[in-house]
Coordinates of C-alpha atoms in Angstrom, one line a residue:
X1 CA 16.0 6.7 -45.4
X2 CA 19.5 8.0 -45.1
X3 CA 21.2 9.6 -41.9
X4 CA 21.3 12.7 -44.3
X5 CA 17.5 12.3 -44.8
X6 CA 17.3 11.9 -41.0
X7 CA 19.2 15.1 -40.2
X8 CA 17.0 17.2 -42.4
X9 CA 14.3 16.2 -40.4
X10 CA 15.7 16.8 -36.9
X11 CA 16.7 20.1 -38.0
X12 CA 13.8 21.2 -39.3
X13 CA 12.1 20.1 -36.0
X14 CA 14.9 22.1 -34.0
X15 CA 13.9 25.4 -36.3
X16 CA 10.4 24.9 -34.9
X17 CA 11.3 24.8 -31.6
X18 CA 13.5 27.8 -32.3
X19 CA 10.7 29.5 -33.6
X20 CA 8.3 29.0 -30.7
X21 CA 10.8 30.5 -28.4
X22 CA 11.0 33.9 -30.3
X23 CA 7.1 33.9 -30.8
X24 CA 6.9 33.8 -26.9
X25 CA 8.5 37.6 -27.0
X26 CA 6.2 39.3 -29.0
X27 CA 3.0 37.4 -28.0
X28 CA 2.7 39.7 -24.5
X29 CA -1.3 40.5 -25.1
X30 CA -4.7 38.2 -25.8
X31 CA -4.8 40.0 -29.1
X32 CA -1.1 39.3 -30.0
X33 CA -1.3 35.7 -28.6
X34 CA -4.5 35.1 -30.6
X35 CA -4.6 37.1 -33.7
X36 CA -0.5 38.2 -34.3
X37 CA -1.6 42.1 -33.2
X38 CA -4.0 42.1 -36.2
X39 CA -1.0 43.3 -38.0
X40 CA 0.2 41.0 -41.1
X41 CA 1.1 41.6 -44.0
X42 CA 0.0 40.6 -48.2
X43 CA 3.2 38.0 -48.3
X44 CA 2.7 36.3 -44.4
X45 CA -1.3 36.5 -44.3
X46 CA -1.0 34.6 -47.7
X47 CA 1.7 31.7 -46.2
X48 CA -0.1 31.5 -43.1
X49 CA -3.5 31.2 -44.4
X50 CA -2.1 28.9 -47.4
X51 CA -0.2 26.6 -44.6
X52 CA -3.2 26.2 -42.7
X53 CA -5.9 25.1 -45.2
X54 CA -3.1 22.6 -47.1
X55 CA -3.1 20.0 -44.4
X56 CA -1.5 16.4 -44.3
X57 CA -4.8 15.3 -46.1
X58 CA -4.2 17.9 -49.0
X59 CA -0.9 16.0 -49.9
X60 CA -1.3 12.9 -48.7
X61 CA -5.2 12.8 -49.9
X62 CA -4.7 14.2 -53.2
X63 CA -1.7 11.7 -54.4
X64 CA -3.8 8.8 -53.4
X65 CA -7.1 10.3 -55.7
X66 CA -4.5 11.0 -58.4
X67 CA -3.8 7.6 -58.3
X68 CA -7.0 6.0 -57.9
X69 CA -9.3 8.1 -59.8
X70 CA -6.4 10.6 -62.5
X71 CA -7.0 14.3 -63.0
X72 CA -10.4 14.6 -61.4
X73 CA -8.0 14.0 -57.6
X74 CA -8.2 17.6 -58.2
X75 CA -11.7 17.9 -56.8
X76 CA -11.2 17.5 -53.1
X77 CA -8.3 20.2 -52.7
X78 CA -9.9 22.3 -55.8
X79 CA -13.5 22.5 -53.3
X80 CA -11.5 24.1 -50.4
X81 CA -9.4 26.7 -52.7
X82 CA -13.0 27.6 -54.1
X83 CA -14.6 27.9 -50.5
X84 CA -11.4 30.7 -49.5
X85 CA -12.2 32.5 -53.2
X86 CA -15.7 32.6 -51.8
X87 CA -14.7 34.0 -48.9
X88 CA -12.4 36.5 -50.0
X89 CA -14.8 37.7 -52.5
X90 CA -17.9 38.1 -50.8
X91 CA -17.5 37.5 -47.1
X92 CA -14.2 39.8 -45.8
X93 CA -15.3 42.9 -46.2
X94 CA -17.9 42.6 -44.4
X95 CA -15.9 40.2 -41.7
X96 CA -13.6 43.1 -41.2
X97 CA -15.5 45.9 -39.9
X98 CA -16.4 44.1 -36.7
X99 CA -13.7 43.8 -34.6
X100 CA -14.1 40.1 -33.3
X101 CA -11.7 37.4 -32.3
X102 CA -13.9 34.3 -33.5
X103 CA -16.8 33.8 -35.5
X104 CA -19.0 32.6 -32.8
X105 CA -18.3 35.9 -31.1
X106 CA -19.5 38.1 -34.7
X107 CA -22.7 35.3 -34.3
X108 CA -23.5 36.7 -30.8
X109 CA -23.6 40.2 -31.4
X110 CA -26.0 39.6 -34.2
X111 CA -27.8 36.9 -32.9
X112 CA -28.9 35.7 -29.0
X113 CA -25.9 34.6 -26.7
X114 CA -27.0 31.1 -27.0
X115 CA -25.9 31.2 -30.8
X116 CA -22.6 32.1 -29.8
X117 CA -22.4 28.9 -27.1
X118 CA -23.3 26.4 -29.5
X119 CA -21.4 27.6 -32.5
X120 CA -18.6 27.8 -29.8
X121 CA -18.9 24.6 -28.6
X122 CA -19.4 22.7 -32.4
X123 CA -16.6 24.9 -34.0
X124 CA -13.8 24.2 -31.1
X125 CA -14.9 20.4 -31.3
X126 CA -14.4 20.4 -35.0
X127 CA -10.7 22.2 -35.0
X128 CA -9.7 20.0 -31.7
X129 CA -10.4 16.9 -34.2
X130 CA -8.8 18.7 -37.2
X131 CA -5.8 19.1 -34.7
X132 CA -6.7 14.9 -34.2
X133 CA -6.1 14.2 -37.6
X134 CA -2.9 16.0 -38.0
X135 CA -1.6 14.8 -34.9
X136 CA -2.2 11.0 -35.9
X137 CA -0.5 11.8 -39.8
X138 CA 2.6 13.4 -38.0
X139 CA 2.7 10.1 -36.0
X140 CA 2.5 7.8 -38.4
X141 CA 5.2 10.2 -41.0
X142 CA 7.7 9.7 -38.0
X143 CA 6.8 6.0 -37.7
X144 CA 7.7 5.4 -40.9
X145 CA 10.8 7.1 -41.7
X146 CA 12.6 7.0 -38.4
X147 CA 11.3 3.9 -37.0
X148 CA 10.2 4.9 -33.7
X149 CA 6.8 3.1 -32.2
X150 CA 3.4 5.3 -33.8
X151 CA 3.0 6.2 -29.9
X152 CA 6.5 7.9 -29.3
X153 CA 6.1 9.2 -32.9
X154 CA 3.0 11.0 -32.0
X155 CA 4.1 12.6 -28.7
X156 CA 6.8 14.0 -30.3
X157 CA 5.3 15.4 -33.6
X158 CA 2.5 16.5 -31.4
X159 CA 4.4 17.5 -28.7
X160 CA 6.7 19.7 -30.9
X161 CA 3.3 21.7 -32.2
X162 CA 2.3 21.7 -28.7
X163 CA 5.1 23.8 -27.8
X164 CA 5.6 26.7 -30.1
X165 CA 2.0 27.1 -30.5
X166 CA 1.7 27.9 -26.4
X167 CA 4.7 30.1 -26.2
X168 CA 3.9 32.1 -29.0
X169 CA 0.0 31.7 -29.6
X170 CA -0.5 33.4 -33.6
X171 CA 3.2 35.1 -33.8
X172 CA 4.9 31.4 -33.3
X173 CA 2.4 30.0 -36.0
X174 CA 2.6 32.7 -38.3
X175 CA 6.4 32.6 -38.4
X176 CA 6.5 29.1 -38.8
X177 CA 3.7 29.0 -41.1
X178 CA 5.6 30.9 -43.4
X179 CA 8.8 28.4 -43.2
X180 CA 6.3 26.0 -43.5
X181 CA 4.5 27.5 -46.4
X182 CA 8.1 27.8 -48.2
X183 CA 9.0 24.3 -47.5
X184 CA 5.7 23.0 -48.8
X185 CA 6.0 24.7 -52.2
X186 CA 9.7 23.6 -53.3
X187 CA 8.9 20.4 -52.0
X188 CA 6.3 20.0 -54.0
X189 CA 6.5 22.4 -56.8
X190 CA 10.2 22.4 -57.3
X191 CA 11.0 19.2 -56.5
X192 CA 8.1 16.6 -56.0
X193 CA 6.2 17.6 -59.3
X194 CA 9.0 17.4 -61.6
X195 CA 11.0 14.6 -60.8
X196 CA 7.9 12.4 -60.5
X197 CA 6.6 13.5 -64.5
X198 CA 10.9 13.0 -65.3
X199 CA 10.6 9.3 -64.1
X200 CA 7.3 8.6 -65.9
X201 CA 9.4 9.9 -68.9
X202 CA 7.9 13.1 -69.5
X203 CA 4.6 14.4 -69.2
X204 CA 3.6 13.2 -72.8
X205 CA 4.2 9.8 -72.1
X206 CA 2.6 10.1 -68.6
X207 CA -0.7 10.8 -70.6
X208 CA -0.3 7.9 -73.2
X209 CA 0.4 5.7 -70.8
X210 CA -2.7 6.2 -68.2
X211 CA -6.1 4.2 -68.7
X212 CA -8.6 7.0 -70.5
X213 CA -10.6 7.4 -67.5
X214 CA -7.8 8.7 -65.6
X215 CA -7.7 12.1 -68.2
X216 CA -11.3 12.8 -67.2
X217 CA -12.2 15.1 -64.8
X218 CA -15.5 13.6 -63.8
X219 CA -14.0 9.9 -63.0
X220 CA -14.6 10.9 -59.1
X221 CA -18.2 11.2 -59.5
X222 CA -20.4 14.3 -59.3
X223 CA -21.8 13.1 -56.3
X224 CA -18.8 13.1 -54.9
X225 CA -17.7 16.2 -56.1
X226 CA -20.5 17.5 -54.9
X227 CA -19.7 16.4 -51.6
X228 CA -17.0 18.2 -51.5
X229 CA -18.8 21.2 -52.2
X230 CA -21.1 21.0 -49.2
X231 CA -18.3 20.0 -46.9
X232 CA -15.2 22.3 -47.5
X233 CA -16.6 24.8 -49.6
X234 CA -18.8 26.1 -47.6
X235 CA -17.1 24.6 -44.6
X236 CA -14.3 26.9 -45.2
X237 CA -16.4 30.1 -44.8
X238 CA -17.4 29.5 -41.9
X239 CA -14.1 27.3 -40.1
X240 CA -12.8 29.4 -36.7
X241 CA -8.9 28.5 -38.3
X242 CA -9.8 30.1 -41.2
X243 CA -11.6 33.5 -39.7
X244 CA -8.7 33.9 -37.2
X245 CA -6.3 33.8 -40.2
X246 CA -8.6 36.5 -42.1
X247 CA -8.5 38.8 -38.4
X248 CA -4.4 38.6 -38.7
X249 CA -4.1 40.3 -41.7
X250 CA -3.4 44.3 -41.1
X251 CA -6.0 45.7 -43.9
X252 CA -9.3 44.3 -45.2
X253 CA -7.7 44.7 -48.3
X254 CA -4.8 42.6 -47.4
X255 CA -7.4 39.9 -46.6
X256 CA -8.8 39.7 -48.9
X257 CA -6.2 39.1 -52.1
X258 CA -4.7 37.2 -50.1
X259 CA -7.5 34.7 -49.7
X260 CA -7.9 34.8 -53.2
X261 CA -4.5 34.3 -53.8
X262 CA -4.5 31.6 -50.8
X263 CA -7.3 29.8 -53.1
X264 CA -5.7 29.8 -56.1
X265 CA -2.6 28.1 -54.4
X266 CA -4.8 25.7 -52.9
X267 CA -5.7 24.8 -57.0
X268 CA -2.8 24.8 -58.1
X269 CA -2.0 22.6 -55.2
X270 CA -4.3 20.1 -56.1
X271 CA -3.3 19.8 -60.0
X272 CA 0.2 19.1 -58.4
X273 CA -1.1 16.2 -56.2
X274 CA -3.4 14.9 -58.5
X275 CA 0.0 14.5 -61.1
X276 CA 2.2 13.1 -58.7
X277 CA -0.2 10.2 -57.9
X278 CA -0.6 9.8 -61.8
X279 CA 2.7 9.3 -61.9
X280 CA 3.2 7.3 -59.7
X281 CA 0.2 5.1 -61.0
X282 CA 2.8 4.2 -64.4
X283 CA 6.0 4.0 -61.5
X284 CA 4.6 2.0 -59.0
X285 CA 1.4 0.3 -60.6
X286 CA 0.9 -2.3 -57.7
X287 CA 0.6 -0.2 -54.3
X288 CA -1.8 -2.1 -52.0
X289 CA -2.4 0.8 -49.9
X290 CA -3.1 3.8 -52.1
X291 CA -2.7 5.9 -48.7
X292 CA 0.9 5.4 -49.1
X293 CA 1.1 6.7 -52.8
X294 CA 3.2 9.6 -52.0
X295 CA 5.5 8.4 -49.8
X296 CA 6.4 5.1 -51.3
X297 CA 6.8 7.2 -54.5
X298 CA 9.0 9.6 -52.7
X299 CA 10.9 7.0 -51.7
X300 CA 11.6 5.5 -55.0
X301 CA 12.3 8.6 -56.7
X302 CA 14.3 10.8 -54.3
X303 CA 17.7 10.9 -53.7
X304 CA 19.2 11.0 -49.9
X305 CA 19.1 14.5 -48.6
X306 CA 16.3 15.7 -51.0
X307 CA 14.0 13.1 -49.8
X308 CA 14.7 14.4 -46.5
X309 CA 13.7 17.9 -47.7
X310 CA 10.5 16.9 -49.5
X311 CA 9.3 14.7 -46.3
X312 CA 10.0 17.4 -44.5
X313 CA 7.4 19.3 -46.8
X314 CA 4.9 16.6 -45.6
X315 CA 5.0 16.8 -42.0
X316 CA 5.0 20.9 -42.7
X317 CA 1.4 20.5 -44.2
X318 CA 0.7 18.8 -40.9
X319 CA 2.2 20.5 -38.2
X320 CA 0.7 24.1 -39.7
X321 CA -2.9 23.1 -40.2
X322 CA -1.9 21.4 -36.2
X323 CA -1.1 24.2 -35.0
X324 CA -3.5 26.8 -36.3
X325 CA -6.5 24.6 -35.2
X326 CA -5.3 23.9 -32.2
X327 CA -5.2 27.3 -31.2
X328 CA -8.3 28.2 -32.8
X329 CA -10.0 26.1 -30.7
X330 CA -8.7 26.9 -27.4
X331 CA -9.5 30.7 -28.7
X332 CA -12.9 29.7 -29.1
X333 CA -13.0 27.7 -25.5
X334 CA -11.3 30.7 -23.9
X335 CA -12.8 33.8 -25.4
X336 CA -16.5 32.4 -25.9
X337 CA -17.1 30.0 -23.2
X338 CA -14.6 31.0 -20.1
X339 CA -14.8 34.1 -20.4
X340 CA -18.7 34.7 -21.1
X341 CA -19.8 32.5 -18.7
X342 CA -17.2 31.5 -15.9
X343 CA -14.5 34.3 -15.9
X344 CA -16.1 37.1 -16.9
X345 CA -14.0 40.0 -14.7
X346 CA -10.1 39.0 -16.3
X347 CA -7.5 41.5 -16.8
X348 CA -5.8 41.2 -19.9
X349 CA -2.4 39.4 -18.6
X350 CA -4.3 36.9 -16.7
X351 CA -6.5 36.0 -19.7
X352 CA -3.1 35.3 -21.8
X353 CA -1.8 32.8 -19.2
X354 CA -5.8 31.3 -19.3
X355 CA -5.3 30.9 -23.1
X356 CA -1.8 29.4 -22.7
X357 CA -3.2 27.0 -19.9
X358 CA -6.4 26.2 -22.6
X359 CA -3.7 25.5 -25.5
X360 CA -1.7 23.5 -23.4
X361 CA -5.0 21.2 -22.2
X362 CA -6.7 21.4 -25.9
X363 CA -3.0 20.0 -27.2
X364 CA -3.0 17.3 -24.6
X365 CA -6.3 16.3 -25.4
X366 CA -5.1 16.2 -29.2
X367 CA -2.6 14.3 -28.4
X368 CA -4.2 11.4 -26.4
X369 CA -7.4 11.4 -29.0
X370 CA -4.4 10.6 -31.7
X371 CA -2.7 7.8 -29.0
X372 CA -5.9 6.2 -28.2
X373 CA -8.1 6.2 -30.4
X374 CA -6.2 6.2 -34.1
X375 CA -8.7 7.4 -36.4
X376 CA -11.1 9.9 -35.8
X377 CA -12.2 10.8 -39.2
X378 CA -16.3 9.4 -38.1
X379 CA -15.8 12.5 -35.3
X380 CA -14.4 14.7 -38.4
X381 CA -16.9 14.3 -40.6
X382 CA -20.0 15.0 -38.4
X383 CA -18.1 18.4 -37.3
X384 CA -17.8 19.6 -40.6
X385 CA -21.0 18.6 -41.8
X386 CA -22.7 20.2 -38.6
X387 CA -20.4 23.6 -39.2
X388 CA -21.4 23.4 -43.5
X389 CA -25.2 22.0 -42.7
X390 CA -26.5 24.7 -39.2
X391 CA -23.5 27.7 -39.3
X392 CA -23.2 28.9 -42.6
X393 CA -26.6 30.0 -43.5
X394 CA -27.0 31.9 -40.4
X395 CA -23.5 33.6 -41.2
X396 CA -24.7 34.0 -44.6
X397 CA -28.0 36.1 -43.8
X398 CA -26.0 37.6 -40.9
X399 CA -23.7 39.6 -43.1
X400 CA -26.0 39.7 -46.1
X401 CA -29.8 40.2 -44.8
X402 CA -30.9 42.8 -42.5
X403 CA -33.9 41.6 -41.7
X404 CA -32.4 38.7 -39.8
X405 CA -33.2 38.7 -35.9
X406 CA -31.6 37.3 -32.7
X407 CA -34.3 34.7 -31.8
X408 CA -34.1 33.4 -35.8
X409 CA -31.0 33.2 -36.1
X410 CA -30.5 31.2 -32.6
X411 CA -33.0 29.0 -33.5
X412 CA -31.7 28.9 -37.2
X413 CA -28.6 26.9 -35.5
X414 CA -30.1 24.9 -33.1
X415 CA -32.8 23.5 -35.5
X416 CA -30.6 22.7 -38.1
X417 CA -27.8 20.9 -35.8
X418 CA -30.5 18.5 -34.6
X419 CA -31.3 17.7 -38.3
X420 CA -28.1 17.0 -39.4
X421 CA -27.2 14.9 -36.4
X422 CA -30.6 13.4 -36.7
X423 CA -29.7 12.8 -40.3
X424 CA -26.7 11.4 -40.2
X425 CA -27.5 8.8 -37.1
X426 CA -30.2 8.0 -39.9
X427 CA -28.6 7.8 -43.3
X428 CA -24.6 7.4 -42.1
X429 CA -22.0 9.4 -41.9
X430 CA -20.7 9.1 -45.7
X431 CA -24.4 10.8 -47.0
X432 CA -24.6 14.3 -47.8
X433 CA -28.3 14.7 -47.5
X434 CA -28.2 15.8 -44.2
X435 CA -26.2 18.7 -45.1
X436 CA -28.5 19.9 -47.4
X437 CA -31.4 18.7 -45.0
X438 CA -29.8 21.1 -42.4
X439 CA -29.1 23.7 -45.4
X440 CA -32.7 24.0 -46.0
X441 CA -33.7 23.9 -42.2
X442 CA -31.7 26.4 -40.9
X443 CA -32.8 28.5 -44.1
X444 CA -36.7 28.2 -43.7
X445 CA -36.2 28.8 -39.9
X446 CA -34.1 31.9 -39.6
X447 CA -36.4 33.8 -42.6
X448 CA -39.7 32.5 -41.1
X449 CA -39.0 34.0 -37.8
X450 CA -37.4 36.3 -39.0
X451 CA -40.3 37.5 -40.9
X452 CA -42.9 36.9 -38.7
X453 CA -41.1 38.7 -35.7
X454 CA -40.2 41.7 -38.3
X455 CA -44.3 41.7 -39.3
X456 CA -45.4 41.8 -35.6
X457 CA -43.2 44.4 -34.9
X458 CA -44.6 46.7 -37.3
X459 CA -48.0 45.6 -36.6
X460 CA -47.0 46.6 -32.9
X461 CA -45.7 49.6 -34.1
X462 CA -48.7 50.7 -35.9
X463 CA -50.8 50.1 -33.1
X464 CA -48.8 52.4 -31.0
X465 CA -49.4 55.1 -33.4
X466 CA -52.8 54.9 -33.9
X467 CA -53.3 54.9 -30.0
X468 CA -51.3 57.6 -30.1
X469 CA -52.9 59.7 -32.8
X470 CA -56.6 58.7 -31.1
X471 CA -55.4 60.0 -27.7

């Protein structure tokens, strides 16, 4: 990589820091620090929500499928676009009305306190290892192109996040969501897309050239499609960084195009990807590690200065999915767990210096999970198949079924974390049964008691009358 390349890069980190200072003014309440004042507009709710669900994994994830397995890359990128249509079309509106900071908070009004620890505890665990992830692909980005050791190259990429995301909370994010979210696009879009199908010689050639299977859109596999069903679909309904997005935005309205919009991207997005890495299956036909399709093809490609842009593009899909689960889950340690059982009597000022103090120890603890331990996608996956298998049907019948009750729906979550945990130790991480085991579980349990509590009311109620009307 050039000096040019190199520059782009340093500058682009120097914006960020930029940014995080003028966050830091207008974050001066909880509300402000957490949720941007609850006061965003269509354009920023849809580049802040579209940054944060387009991680490093998008980009970098989708290239290597495109490569690997042709058009049907599209799948894994494709499932979490669907999971935010979902949401905006059926789940906002109803989000909206209650005015909530995190969706373990929303579970505890409906359900017993209890509900709202555990969905706490599992949903601030899974973001804190989202945060992991991104940490550990900013580290190895920086490793690569500027030569620095992965350690050093995580503390700083980390570190950078780390820093805007305390002084600013949800204003810093937002703002630099939205660079982010513009740097992502003409990266990929403008520049990325079109220069890889140029140097395949066009896109008709592209598609004479690739093996047969790679124009298929089932080569992946429908169990593995279906996979990704269960686990971002439906893990995106229910994900703490994606309900503290929804809570930014100023109108339900606003919400909720711009999820569907935000999903749409996210489609789009993946069609990209999945291209790219076709491409670069007829450019570069012999890449050992398929993990490195996109930048070895950026690389090749790109001339000095614009490869620093679209690399640049890269580590933006990193740092904003970074930063926006990293404060989700302090926002979940800090509003559902301190504060409801430890600090309970907190003016408002001291509670924003408690949720800077819990972003700055959550983004520590991100960081040495990235320096230590390297890959945490085993802790990843059992997060997100605990918040798709116990938490969304509870959330589901929450907002849709009034007959739901607090003792269900607590036990609803409980029962079904123990059976997906219970089926994974069993079956392995890389099974989706205990999803659906956990599906089905939580399902059976939360109408059953439901039910039965609902019929011995009424039976109670009866009884009362008829007492009543003998006396």
């Amino acid at each position: 990589m050039g000096i040019l390349d190199t520059v782009i890069i340093f500058l682009y980190f120097a914006v960020l820091i930029a940014v995080g200072v003028i966050g830091s003014t207008k974050a001066k309440t909880t509300e402000e620090f957490a949720l941007a004042g609850r006061n965003l507009g269509l354009f920023m709710y849809l580049g802040c929500l579209s940054a944060v669900i387009l991680g490093g994994a998008s980009t970098i994830g989708t290239a290597k499928l495109g490569y690997e397995f042709g058009i049907s890359g599209i799948w894994f990128v494709t499932m979490i676009g669907l999971g935010i249509i979902l949401l905006g079309t059926f789940f906002i509106k109803r989000i909206s009305k209650h005015k909530v900071t995190t969706i373990s908070e929303l579970l505890g009004k409906k359900y017993k306190s209890e509900a709202r620890l555990i969905t706490a505890i599992v949903a601030s665990i899974y973001t804190l290892m989202v945060a992991v992830t991104q940490v550990i692909g900013m580290g190895t980005i920086i490793n690569v192109l500027l030569g620095w050791n992965l350690t050093t190259s995580m503390l700083v990429g980390g570190g950078i996040v780390l820093f805007y995301t305390i002084l600013g909370g949800m204003w810093s994010v937002t703002i630099t969501d939205i660079i982010q979210f513009i740097v992502m696009t003409v990266g990929i879009f403008a520049i990325m897309l079109p220069m890889s199908i140029a140097k395949a010689d066009g896109f008709g050639h592209l598609l004479s050239k690739l093996p047969e299977s790679h124009l298929s859109l089932s080569t992946i596999g429908y169990q593995q499609i279906f996979q990704y069903f269960l686990l971002y679909t439906l893990g995106m309904v229910v994900s703490q960084d994606i309900w503290q997005r929804v809570f930014t935005a100023r109108t339900p309205s606003i919400a909720k195009k711009g999820s569907m919009y935000a999903g749409l991207y996210s489609i789009a997005y993946a069609l990209a990807g999945s291209i790219i890495g076709m491409c670069a299956f007829i450019i570069l036909p012999n890449i050992d590690n398929t993990q490195n399709t996109f930048a070895m093809l950026a690389l090749k490609i790109l001339p000095s200065g614009i490869l620093g842009l679209v690399l640049a593009s890269v580590m933006s899909a990193l740092m904003s999915t970074a930063s926006g689960t990293l404060l989700a889950s302090s926002t979940l340690i800090t509003n559902d767990i301190l504060r409801q059982y430890f600090i309970k009597d907190i003016s408002d000022k001291k509670f924003l210096v408690l949720s800077r103090v819990t972003t700055l120890a959550a983004g520590l603890l991100a960081i040495t999970f990235a320096v230590w331990i390297q890959d945490v996608l085993v802790a990843l996956d059992v997060a997100y198949a605990i918040l798709s298998g116990a938490i969304f049907v509870p959330v589901l019948l929450m907002l849709f079924w009034k007959k739901s009750t607090a003792n269900a729906g607590f036990y609803s979550i409980l029962a079904s974390t123990i059976v997906v945990i219970g089926g994974l130790l069993i079956e392995g991480i890389s099974s989706t049964n205990p999803i659906m085991y956990g599906i089905v579980t939580g399902f059976v349990v939360l109408v059953g008691i439901s039910l039965l509590t609902n019929y011995r009311n009424k039976d109670s109620l009866v009884g009362s009358f008829s007492n009543t009307k003998q006396g």
